[in-house]
Coordinates of C-alpha atoms and ligand atoms in Angstrom, one line a residue:
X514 CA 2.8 -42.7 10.9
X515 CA 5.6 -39.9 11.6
X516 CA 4.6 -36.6 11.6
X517 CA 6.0 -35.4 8.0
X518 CA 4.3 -38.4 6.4
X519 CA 1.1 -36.7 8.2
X520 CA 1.9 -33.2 6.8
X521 CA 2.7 -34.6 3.3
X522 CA -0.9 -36.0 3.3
X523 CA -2.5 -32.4 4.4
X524 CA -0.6 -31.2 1.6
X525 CA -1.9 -33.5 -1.4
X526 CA -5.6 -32.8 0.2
X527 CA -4.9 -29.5 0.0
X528 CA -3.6 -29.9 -3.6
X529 CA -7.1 -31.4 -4.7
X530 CA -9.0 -29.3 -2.4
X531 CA -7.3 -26.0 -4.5
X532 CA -8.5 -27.7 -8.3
X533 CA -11.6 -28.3 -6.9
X534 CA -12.7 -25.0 -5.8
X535 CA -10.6 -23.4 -8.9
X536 CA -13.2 -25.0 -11.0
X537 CA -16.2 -23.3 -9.4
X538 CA -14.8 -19.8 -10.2
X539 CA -14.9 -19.8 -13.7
X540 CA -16.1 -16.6 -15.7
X541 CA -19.5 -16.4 -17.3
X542 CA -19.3 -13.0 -19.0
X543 CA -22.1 -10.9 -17.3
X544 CA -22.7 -12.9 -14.6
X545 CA -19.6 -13.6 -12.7
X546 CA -18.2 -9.8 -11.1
X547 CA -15.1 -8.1 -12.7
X548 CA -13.5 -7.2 -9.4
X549 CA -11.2 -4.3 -9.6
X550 CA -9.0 -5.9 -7.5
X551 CA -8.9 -9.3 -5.4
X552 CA -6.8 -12.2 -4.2
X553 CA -4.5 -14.2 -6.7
X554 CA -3.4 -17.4 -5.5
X555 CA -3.6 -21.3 -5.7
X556 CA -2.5 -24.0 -3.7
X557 CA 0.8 -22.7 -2.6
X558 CA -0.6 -20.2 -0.2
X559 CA -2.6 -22.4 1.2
X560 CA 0.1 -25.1 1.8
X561 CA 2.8 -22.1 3.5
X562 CA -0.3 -21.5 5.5
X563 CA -1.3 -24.6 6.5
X564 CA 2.8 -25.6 7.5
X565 CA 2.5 -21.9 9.7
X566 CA -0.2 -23.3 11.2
X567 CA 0.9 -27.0 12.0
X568 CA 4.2 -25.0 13.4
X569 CA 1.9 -23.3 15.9
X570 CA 4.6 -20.8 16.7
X571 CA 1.7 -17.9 15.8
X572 CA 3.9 -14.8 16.3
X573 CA 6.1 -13.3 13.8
X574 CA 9.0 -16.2 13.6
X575 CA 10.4 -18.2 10.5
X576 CA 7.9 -16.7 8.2
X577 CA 8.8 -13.3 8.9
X578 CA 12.3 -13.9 8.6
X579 CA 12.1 -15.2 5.1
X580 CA 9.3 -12.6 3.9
X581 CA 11.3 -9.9 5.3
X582 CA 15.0 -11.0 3.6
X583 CA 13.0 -11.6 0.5
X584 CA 11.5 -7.8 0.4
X585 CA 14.5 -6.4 1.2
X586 CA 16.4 -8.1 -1.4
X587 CA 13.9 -7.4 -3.7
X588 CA 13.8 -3.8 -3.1
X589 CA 17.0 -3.5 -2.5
X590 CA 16.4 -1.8 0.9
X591 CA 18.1 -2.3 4.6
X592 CA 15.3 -2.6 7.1
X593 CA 11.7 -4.1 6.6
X594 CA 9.7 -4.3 9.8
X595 CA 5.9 -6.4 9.2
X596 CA 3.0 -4.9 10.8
X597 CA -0.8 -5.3 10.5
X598 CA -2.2 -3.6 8.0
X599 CA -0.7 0.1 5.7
X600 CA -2.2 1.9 7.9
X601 CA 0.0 0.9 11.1
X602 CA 2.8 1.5 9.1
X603 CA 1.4 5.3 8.3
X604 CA 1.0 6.0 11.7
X605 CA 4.4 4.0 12.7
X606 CA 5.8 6.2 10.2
X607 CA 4.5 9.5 11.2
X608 CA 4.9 8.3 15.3
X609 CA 8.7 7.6 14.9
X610 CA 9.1 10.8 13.2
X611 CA 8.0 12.5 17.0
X612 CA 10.4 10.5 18.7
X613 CA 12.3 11.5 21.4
X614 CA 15.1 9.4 20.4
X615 CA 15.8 11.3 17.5
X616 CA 17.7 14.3 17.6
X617 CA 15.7 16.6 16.2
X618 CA 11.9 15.3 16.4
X619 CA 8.7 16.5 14.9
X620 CA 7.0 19.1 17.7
X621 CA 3.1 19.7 18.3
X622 CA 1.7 22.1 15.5
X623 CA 4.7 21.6 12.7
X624 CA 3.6 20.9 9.6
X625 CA 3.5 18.1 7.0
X626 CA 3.1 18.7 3.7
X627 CA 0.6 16.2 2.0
X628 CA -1.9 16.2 -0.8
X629 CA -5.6 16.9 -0.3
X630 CA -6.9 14.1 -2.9
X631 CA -5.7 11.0 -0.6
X632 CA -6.2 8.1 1.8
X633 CA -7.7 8.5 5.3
X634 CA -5.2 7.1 7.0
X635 CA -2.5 8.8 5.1
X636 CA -3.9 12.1 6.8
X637 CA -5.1 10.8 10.3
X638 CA -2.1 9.7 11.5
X639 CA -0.7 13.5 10.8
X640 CA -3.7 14.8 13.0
X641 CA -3.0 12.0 15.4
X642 CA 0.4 13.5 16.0
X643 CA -1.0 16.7 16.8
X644 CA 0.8 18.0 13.6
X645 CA -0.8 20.2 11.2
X646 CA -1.5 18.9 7.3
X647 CA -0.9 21.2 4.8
X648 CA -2.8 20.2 1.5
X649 CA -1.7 20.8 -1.7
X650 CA -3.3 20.0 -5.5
X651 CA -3.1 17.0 -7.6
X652 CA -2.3 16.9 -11.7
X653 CA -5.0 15.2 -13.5
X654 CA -3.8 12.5 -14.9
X655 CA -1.2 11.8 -12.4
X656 CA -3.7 12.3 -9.5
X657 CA -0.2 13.6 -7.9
X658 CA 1.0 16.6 -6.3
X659 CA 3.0 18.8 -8.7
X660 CA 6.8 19.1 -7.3
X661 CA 6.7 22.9 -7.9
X662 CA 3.7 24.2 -6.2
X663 CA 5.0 21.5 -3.3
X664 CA 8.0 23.5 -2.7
X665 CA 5.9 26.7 -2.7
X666 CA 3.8 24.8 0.2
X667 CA 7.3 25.1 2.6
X668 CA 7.0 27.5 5.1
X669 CA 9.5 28.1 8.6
X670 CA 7.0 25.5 10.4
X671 CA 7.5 22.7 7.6
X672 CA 9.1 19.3 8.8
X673 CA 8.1 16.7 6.1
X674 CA 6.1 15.7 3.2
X675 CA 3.9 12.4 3.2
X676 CA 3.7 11.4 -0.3
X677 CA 1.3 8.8 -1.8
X678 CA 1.8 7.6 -5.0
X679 CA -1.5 8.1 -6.3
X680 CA -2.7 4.3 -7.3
X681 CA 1.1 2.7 -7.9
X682 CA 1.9 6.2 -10.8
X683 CA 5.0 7.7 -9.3
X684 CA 6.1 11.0 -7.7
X685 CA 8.8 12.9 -9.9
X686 CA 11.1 11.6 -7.0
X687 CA 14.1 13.1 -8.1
X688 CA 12.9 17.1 -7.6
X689 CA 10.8 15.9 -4.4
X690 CA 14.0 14.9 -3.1
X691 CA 15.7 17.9 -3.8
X692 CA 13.4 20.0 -2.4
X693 CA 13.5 17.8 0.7
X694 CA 17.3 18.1 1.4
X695 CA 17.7 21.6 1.0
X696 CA 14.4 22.3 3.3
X697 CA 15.8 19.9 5.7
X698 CA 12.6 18.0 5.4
X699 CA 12.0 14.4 6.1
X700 CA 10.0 12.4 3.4
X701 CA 7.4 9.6 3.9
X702 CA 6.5 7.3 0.8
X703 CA 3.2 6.2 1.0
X704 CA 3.6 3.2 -1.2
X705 CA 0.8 0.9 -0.1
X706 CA -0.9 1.2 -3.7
X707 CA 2.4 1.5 -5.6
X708 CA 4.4 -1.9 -5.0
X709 CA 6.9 -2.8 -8.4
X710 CA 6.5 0.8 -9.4
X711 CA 9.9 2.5 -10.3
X712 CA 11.2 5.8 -10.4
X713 CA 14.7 6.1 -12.2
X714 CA 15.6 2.3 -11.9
X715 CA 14.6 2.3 -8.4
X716 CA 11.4 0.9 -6.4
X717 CA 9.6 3.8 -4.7
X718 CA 8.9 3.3 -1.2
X719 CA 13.1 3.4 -1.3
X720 CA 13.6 6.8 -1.9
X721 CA 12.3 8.7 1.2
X722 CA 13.1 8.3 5.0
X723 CA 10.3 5.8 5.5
X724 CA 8.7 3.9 2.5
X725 CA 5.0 2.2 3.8
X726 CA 3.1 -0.5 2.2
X727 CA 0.0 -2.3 2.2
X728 CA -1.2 -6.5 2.0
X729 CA -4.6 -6.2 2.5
X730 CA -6.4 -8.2 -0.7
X731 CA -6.8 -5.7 -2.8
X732 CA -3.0 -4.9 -3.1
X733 CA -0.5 -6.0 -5.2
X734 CA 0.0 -8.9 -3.1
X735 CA -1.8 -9.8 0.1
X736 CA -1.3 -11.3 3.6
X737 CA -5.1 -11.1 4.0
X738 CA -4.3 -8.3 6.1
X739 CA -0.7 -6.7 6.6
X740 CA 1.9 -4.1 5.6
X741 CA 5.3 -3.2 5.8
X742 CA 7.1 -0.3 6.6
X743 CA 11.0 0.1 5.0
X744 CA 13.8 2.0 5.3
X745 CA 17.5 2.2 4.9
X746 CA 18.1 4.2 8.6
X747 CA 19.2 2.5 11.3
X748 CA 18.0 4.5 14.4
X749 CA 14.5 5.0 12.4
X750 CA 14.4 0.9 12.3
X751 CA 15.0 1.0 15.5
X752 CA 12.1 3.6 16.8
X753 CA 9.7 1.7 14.3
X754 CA 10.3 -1.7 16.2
X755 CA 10.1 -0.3 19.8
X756 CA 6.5 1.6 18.8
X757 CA 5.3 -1.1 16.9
X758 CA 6.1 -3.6 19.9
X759 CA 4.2 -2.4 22.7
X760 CA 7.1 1.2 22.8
X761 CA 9.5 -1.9 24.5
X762 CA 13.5 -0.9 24.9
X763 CA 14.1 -4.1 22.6
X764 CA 14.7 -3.2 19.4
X765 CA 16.8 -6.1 17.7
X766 CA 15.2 -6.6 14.4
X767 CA 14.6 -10.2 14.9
X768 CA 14.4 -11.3 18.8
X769 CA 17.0 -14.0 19.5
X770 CA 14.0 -15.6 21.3
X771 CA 12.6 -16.0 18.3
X772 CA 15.3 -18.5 17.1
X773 CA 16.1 -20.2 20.3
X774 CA 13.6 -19.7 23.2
X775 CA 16.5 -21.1 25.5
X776 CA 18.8 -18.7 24.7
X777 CA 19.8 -16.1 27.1
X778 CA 19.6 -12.5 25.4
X779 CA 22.8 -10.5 26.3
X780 CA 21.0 -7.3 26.4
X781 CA 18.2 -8.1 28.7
X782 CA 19.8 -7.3 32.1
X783 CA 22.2 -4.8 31.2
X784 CA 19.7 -1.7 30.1
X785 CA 20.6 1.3 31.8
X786 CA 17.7 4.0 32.7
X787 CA 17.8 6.3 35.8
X788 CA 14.8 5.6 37.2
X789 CA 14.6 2.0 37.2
X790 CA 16.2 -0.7 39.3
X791 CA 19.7 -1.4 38.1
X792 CA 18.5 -5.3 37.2
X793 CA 15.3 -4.3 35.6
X794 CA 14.4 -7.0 32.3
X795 CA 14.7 -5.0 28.9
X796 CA 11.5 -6.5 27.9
X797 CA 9.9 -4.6 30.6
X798 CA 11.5 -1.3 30.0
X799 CA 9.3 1.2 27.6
X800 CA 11.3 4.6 25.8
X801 CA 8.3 4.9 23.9
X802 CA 4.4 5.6 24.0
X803 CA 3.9 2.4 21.8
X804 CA 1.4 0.1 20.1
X805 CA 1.1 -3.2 19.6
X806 CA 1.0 -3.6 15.5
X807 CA 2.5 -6.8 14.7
X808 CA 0.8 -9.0 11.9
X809 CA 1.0 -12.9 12.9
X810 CA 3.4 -15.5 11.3
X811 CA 0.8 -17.1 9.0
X812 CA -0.1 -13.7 7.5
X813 CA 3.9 -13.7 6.9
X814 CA 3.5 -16.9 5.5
X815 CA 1.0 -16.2 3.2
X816 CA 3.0 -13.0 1.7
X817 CA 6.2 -15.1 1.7
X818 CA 4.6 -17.0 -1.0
X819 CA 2.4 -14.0 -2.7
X820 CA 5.8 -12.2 -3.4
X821 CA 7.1 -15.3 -5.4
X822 CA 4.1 -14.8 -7.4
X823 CA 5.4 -11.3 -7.9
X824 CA 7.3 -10.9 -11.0
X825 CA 3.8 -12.5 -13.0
X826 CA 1.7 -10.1 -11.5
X827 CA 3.8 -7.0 -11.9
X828 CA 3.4 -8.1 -16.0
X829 CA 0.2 -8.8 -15.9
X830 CA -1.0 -5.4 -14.5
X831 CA 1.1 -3.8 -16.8
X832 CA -0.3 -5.7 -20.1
X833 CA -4.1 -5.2 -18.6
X834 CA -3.3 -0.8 -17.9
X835 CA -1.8 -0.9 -21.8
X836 CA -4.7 -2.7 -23.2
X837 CA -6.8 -0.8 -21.5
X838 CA -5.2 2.3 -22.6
X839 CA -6.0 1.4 -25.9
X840 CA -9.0 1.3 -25.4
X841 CA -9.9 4.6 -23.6
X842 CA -7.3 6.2 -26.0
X843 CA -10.0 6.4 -28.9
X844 CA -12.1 8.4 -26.6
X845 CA -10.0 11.3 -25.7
X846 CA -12.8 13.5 -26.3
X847 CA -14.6 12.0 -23.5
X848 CA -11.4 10.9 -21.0
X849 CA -9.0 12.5 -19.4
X850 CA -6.0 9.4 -19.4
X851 CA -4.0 8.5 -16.8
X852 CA 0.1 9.4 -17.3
X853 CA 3.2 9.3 -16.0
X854 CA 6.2 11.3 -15.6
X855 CA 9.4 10.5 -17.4
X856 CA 11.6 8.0 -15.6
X857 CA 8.5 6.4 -13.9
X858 CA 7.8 2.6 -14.6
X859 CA 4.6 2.2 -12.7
X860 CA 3.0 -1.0 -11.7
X861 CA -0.7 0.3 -11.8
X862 CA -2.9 -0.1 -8.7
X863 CA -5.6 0.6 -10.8
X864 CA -6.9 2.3 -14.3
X865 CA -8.0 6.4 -13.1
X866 CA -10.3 7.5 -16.0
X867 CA -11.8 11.3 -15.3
X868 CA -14.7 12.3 -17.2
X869 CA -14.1 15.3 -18.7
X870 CA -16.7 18.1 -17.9
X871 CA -18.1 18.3 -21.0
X872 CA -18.7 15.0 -22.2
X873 CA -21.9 14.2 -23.1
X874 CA -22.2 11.9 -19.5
X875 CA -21.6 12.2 -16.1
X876 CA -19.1 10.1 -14.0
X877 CA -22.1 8.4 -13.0
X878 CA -23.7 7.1 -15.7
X879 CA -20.9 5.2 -17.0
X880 CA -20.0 4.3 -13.5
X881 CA -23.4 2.8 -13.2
X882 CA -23.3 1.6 -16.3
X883 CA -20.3 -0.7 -15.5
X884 CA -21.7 -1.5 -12.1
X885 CA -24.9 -3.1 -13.4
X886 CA -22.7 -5.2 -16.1
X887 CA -21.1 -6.4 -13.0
X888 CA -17.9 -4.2 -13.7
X889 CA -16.8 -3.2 -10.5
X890 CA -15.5 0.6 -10.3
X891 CA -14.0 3.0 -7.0
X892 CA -13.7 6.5 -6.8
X893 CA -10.2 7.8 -6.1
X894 CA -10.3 7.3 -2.6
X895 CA -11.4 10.2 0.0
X896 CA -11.5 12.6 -2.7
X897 CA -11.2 16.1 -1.6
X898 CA -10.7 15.2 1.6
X899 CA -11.5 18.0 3.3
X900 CA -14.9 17.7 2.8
X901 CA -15.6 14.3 4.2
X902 CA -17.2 14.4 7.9
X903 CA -14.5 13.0 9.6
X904 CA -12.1 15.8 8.7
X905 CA -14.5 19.0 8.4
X906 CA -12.6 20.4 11.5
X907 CA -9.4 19.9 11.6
X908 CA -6.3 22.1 11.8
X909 CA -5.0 22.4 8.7
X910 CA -3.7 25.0 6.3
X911 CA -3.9 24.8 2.4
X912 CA -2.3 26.1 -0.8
X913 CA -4.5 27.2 -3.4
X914 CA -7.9 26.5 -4.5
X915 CA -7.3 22.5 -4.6
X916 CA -9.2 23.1 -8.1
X917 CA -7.7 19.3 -9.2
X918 CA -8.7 18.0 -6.2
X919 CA -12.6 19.0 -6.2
X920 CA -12.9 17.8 -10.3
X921 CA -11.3 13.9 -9.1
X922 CA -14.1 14.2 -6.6
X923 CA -16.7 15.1 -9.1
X924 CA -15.5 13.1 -11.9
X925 CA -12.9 10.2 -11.4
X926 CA -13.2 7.0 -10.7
X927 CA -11.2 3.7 -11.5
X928 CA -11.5 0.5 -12.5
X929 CA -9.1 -3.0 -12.5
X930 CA -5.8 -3.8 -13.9
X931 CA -5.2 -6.8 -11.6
X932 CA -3.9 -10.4 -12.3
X933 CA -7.3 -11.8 -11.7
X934 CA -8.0 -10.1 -15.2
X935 CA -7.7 -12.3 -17.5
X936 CA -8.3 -12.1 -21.1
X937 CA -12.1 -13.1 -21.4
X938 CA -12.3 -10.9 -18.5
X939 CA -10.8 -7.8 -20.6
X940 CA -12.6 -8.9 -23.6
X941 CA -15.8 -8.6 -21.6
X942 CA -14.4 -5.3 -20.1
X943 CA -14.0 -3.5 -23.7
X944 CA -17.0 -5.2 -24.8
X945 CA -18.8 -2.7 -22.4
X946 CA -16.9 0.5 -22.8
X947 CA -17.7 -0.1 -26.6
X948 CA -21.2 -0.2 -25.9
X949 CA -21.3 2.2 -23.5
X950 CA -19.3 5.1 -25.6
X951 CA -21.5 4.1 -28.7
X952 CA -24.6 5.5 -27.2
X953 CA -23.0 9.1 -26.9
X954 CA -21.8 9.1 -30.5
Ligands
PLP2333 C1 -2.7 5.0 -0.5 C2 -3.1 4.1 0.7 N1 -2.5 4.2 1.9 C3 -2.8 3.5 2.9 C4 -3.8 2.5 2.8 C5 -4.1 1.6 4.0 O1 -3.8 0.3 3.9 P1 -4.5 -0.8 4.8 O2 -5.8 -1.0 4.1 O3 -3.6 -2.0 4.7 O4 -4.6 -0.3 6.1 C6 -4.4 2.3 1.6 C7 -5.4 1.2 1.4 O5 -6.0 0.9 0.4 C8 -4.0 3.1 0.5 O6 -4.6 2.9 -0.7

């Protein structure tokens, strides 16, 4: 037997292997979790997978080829570079901003404008850089910095803003962008919870210098783990790939290697430095303090087929935030809603609901409410965060009384709008919130 005829047989197993677990995860309303967020997939995955596998190549190769000309088209942007996880490409992001190929780098002690109610490692890297994080507030509602008291944030020492767009709702990128070419400031989109979200017709992650995004599970598509990190600037591609890849002098987007181990790479002998031996390899030759922060070709593999999936799942979250919305629209008096800002199309991450303070129940009562229906909830990330351990003394400097920021500590939390909601799951979902608002009428 030939070897495709092999592969073709892996494939059919695979095929039955898929119905058969499918069947085992079938919802039993208040037994089975509602998982805010999770893995959609079937046999596909599994098959690209499987063929990444029986290739053997391991490394990013033909999988990251496709998955990165398939982002790019999709969002309509010039470079995408795959790394491990959305965190690598924060601090890729933040790294490149410092280096010394650029003309004018980020120094020790400039500052970065950032909000306060945000992701770990949307602030670490910052602090990792040895530059300074200055916090501003959130809107409720938006969970978003406001684009006015942003600019009043700017100061002599200010070099960029790292923006998150708070669980897939957008910035109001239009002003931000503003601001940030007549400060002279470069802009980083954290987008890793805000895939298929639009701003004006156009994806965020796109607008700023760097956009950054996320594939661990719980995103809007997964490569188990993984993230990419996108822009439309050639020399910031460039930086990106040499840090990412050990801080290496090669910084080809796609190693001719790759392709054709035989071949003989033009550039590898020829790099001029003054310090090192006229003949020295390329591939030996470091311009930067780097990492090693690539994601393997079966995680590109698996991502390659997640992002055909896509255009459902970008629906689906949408149709599960409006029915939820609804919902949690009769209870005004309790909620504070979730909105956007005009010109925003956002592909939810998630449903924010904040209890308003005088509502006749905590956070936590409906919170554990949900949680012992088997309703899975998450607070908004860090919070304030400020006041978690890890960052209690840090440089920083703030703006305001972050007032926003401590009531989404106190009181907001979220729950799921993802694909793996279907409609008994929903139906269950509202059930609960029914039952759960009628006790405070
Ligand atoms: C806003 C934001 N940024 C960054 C990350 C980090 O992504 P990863 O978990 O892939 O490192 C997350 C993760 O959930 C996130 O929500």
């Amino acid at each position: 037997m030939d070897k495709r005829k092999i592969k073709e047989q892996i494939f059919e197993k695979i095929i039955e292997y898929y119905a058969l677990k499918k069947e085992e995860e079938r919802f039993v309303p208040g037994e089975s979790k509602v998982h805010f967020a999770g893995r959609v997939y079937d046999y596909k995955e599994m098959i690209t997978m499987v063929d990444a596998v029986l290739d053997f190549w391991l490394t990013l190769g033909k999988y990251d080829r496709l998955f990165r000309d398939a982002f790019s088209k999709f969002l309509d942007v010039k470079h995408v570079i795959l790394v491990n996880s959305g965190s690598s490409a924060n601090l890729l992001a933040i790294s490149a901003l410092k280096s010394s190929q650029l003309e004018h780098p980020l120094k020790k002690g400039e500052e970065v404008i950032t909000p306060a109610a945000t992701f770990p490692t949307t602030l670490s890297p910052i602090i990792q850089n040895n530059l300074i994080p200055v916090f501003v507030d959130i809107e409720l509602g938006t969970y978003n910095i406001n684009a006015k008291e942003l600019e009043s944030a700017i100061c002599e020492k200010t070099r960029a803003i790292f923006l998150p767009h708070t669980l897939g709702n957008p910035n109001e990128m239009d002003v931000i962008m503003e601001i940030a070419a007549e400060n002279n400031l470069y802009v980083i989109e954290d987008a890793c919870d805000a895939l298929g979200s639009k701003y004006d017709g156009r994806f965020l992650g796109t607008f700023g210098d760097f956009g950054t995004f996320s594939f661990y599970p719980a995103h809007h598509i997964t490569m188990g783990e993984g993230g990419a990190i996108v822009t439309n600037n050639d020399s910031l591609s460039s930086i990106v790939h040499s840090m990412r890849d050990w801080g290496r002098a090669c910084t080809c987007p796609e190693c001719i290697l790759v392709k054709d181990p035989n071949a003989m790479c033009p550039l590898r002998f020829s790099y001029k430095t003054e310090d090192l031996p006229e003949d020295y390899d390329k591939r030996y030759i470091y311009i930067h303090e780097g990492y090693n922060l690539k994601p393997t070709d079966i995680q590109a593999a698996l991502g390659y087929e997640q992002l055909k999936k896509f255009p459902d799942f970008m629906k689906k979250r949408r149709q599960n935030f409006e029915i939820l919305y609804d919902e949690f629209s009769k209870y005004e008096d309790y909620f504070i809603l979730p909105y956007s800002l005009p010109k925003s199309e956002p592909c939810w991450f998630a449903f924010p609901i904040t209890v308003r303070e005088n509502a006749r129940f905590k956070r936590r009562d409906i919170v554990q409410f949900l949680e012992r229906n088997n309703i899975e909830t998450r607070l908004l990330f860090a919070g304030n965060i400020l006041n978690q351990p890890a960052y209690k003394n840090i440089a920083y400097r703030k703006v305001g009384n972050l007032a926003n920021t401590n009531k989404v500590m106190k009181h907001t939390f979220f729950i799921g709008v993802y694909p793996g909601i279907g409609e008994e799951e929903m139906k269950y979902i509202l059930e609960k919130i029914r039952e759960f608002v009628w006790r405070y009428k």
